[in-house]
Amino acid sequence: DQTLPYSVRISNEKMSFLQNGVEVAYIKYNKLYITVVEVLDRFTIGSASMGGYFDFETSELGMGVLWRDIV
């Protein structure tokens, strides 16, 4: 419904997230596409198969990057 402020449209190939009828993010072929991202505390990239994770963390000094091993 185009009158809803937030909605989700799902097809066989794509899941779209809409705000006031405008697509602001979507997932297609195992990838997430988004127009704006705001991370409040931590953003993590990695996997167990990589042996760990890079954590992008905020602090009172700004942002830092830490490696976190698989435990």
mmCIF file of N, CA and C in Angstrom, residues 18-65:
data_model
loop_
_atom_site.group_PDB
_atom_site.id
_atom_site.type_symbol
_atom_site.label_atom_id
_atom_site.label_comp_id
_atom_site.label_asym_id
_atom_site.label_seq_id
_atom_site.Cartn_x
_atom_site.Cartn_y
_atom_site.Cartn_z
ATOM 1 N N LEU A 18 10.592 -0.050 1.644
ATOM 2 C CA LEU A 18 10.141 1.236 1.127
ATOM 3 C C LEU A 18 9.777 2.189 2.258
ATOM 4 N N GLN A 19 10.070 3.458 2.028
ATOM 5 C CA GLN A 19 9.670 4.526 2.937
ATOM 6 C C GLN A 19 8.868 5.520 2.125
ATOM 7 N N ASN A 20 7.601 5.669 2.464
ATOM 8 C CA ASN A 20 6.683 6.525 1.710
ATOM 9 C C ASN A 20 6.678 6.180 0.219
ATOM 10 N N GLY A 21 6.703 4.887 -0.085
ATOM 11 C CA GLY A 21 6.647 4.416 -1.462
ATOM 12 C C GLY A 21 7.961 4.440 -2.210
ATOM 13 N N VAL A 22 9.040 4.927 -1.582
ATOM 14 C CA VAL A 22 10.357 5.014 -2.228
ATOM 15 C C VAL A 22 11.253 3.906 -1.684
ATOM 16 N N GLU A 23 11.874 3.147 -2.583
ATOM 17 C CA GLU A 23 12.773 2.076 -2.170
ATOM 18 C C GLU A 23 14.027 2.679 -1.543
ATOM 19 N N VAL A 24 14.293 2.344 -0.266
ATOM 20 C CA VAL A 24 15.471 2.852 0.436
ATOM 21 C C VAL A 24 16.506 1.758 0.690
ATOM 22 N N ALA A 25 16.114 0.497 0.527
ATOM 23 C CA ALA A 25 17.047 -0.620 0.685
ATOM 24 C C ALA A 25 16.427 -1.849 0.046
ATOM 25 N N TYR A 26 17.317 -2.780 -0.349
ATOM 26 C CA TYR A 26 16.798 -4.051 -0.855
ATOM 27 C C TYR A 26 17.848 -5.139 -0.705
ATOM 28 N N ILE A 27 17.366 -6.370 -0.678
ATOM 29 C CA ILE A 27 18.217 -7.552 -0.648
ATOM 30 C C ILE A 27 17.974 -8.293 -1.943
ATOM 31 N N LYS A 28 19.070 -8.593 -2.665
ATOM 32 C CA LYS A 28 18.965 -9.316 -3.929
ATOM 33 C C LYS A 28 20.233 -10.134 -4.123
ATOM 34 N N TYR A 29 20.059 -11.387 -4.445
ATOM 35 C CA TYR A 29 21.178 -12.305 -4.704
ATOM 36 C C TYR A 29 22.217 -12.267 -3.585
ATOM 37 N N ASN A 30 21.755 -12.409 -2.331
ATOM 38 C CA ASN A 30 22.617 -12.538 -1.166
ATOM 39 C C ASN A 30 23.399 -11.266 -0.828
ATOM 40 N N LYS A 31 22.941 -10.108 -1.311
ATOM 41 C CA LYS A 31 23.585 -8.833 -0.992
ATOM 42 C C LYS A 31 22.527 -7.841 -0.520
ATOM 43 N N LEU A 32 22.921 -6.983 0.440
ATOM 44 C CA LEU A 32 22.055 -5.924 0.932
ATOM 45 C C LEU A 32 22.519 -4.603 0.341
ATOM 46 N N TYR A 33 21.615 -3.870 -0.265
ATOM 47 C CA TYR A 33 21.886 -2.545 -0.826
ATOM 48 C C TYR A 33 21.058 -1.549 -0.034
ATOM 49 N N ILE A 34 21.702 -0.476 0.446
ATOM 50 C CA ILE A 34 20.993 0.494 1.275
ATOM 51 C C ILE A 34 21.536 1.889 0.991
ATOM 52 N N THR A 35 20.665 2.883 1.016
ATOM 53 C CA THR A 35 21.080 4.234 0.645
ATOM 54 C C THR A 35 21.848 4.941 1.762
ATOM 55 N N VAL A 36 21.462 4.736 3.010
ATOM 56 C CA VAL A 36 22.125 5.385 4.145
ATOM 57 C C VAL A 36 22.230 4.379 5.290
ATOM 58 N N VAL A 37 23.408 4.315 5.942
ATOM 59 C CA VAL A 37 23.604 3.422 7.080
ATOM 60 C C VAL A 37 24.087 4.255 8.260
ATOM 61 N N GLU A 38 23.480 4.051 9.406
ATOM 62 C CA GLU A 38 23.940 4.689 10.638
ATOM 63 C C GLU A 38 24.185 3.597 11.659
ATOM 64 N N VAL A 39 25.437 3.473 12.108
ATOM 65 C CA VAL A 39 25.812 2.464 13.093
ATOM 66 C C VAL A 39 26.054 3.186 14.415
ATOM 67 N N LEU A 40 25.371 2.759 15.452
ATOM 68 C CA LEU A 40 25.460 3.458 16.723
ATOM 69 C C LEU A 40 26.659 3.041 17.563
ATOM 70 N N ASP A 41 26.965 1.753 17.658
ATOM 71 C CA ASP A 41 28.044 1.297 18.527
ATOM 72 C C ASP A 41 29.118 0.473 17.816
ATOM 73 N N ARG A 42 28.696 -0.544 17.055
ATOM 74 C CA ARG A 42 29.693 -1.444 16.452
ATOM 75 C C ARG A 42 29.175 -1.975 15.119
ATOM 76 N N PHE A 43 30.109 -2.073 14.157
ATOM 77 C CA PHE A 43 29.849 -2.668 12.849
ATOM 78 C C PHE A 43 30.863 -3.787 12.682
ATOM 79 N N THR A 44 30.408 -5.005 12.409
ATOM 80 C CA THR A 44 31.290 -6.171 12.351
ATOM 81 C C THR A 44 31.315 -6.754 10.948
ATOM 82 N N ILE A 45 32.543 -7.076 10.495
ATOM 83 C CA ILE A 45 32.741 -7.734 9.201
ATOM 84 C C ILE A 45 33.626 -8.950 9.437
ATOM 85 N N GLY A 46 33.234 -10.086 8.896
ATOM 86 C CA GLY A 46 34.049 -11.288 9.025
ATOM 87 C C GLY A 46 33.182 -12.517 9.183
ATOM 88 N N SER A 47 33.840 -13.630 9.472
ATOM 89 C CA SER A 47 33.125 -14.883 9.666
ATOM 90 C C SER A 47 34.028 -15.883 10.362
ATOM 91 N N ALA A 48 33.427 -16.929 10.875
ATOM 92 C CA ALA A 48 34.205 -17.985 11.521
ATOM 93 C C ALA A 48 35.177 -18.622 10.530
ATOM 94 N N SER A 49 34.771 -18.751 9.273
ATOM 95 C CA SER A 49 35.648 -19.361 8.271
ATOM 96 C C SER A 49 36.873 -18.492 7.973
ATOM 97 N N MET A 50 36.773 -17.178 8.243
ATOM 98 C CA MET A 50 37.917 -16.266 8.083
ATOM 99 C C MET A 50 38.812 -16.291 9.322
ATOM 100 N N GLY A 51 38.359 -16.929 10.389
ATOM 101 C CA GLY A 51 39.135 -17.003 11.618
ATOM 102 C C GLY A 51 38.851 -15.886 12.597
ATOM 103 N N GLY A 52 37.948 -14.981 12.255
ATOM 104 C CA GLY A 52 37.624 -13.904 13.180
ATOM 105 C C GLY A 52 36.854 -12.795 12.500
ATOM 106 N N TYR A 53 36.822 -11.647 13.191
ATOM 107 C CA TYR A 53 35.993 -10.528 12.751
ATOM 108 C C TYR A 53 36.738 -9.208 12.929
ATOM 109 N N PHE A 54 36.496 -8.273 12.042
ATOM 110 C CA PHE A 54 36.912 -6.897 12.250
ATOM 111 C C PHE A 54 35.726 -6.172 12.868
ATOM 112 N N ASP A 55 35.950 -5.554 14.031
ATOM 113 C CA ASP A 55 34.917 -4.767 14.690
ATOM 114 C C ASP A 55 35.266 -3.287 14.559
ATOM 115 N N PHE A 56 34.389 -2.523 13.941
ATOM 116 C CA PHE A 56 34.516 -1.073 13.865
ATOM 117 C C PHE A 56 33.682 -0.537 15.024
ATOM 118 N N GLU A 57 34.342 0.037 16.034
ATOM 119 C CA GLU A 57 33.652 0.457 17.249
ATOM 120 C C GLU A 57 33.822 1.948 17.494
ATOM 121 N N THR A 58 32.777 2.553 18.047
ATOM 122 C CA THR A 58 32.847 3.963 18.409
ATOM 123 C C THR A 58 33.247 4.096 19.880
ATOM 124 N N SER A 59 33.911 5.189 20.202
ATOM 125 C CA SER A 59 34.284 5.503 21.585
ATOM 126 C C SER A 59 34.292 7.017 21.735
ATOM 127 N N GLU A 60 34.634 7.485 22.920
ATOM 128 C CA GLU A 60 34.695 8.925 23.136
ATOM 129 C C GLU A 60 35.815 9.576 22.314
ATOM 130 N N LEU A 61 36.767 8.782 21.824
ATOM 131 C CA LEU A 61 37.867 9.290 21.001
ATOM 132 C C LEU A 61 37.573 9.235 19.507
ATOM 133 N N GLY A 62 36.495 8.596 19.118
ATOM 134 C CA GLY A 62 36.154 8.453 17.706
ATOM 135 C C GLY A 62 35.868 7.009 17.373
ATOM 136 N N MET A 63 36.389 6.556 16.214
ATOM 137 C CA MET A 63 36.154 5.189 15.780
ATOM 138 C C MET A 63 37.465 4.421 15.731
ATOM 139 N N GLY A 64 37.423 3.158 16.149
ATOM 140 C CA GLY A 64 38.585 2.292 16.085
ATOM 141 C C GLY A 64 38.214 0.981 15.427
ATOM 142 N N VAL A 65 39.244 0.269 14.952
ATOM 143 C CA VAL A 65 39.050 -1.035 14.332
ATOM 144 C C VAL A 65 39.827 -2.059 15.137
#
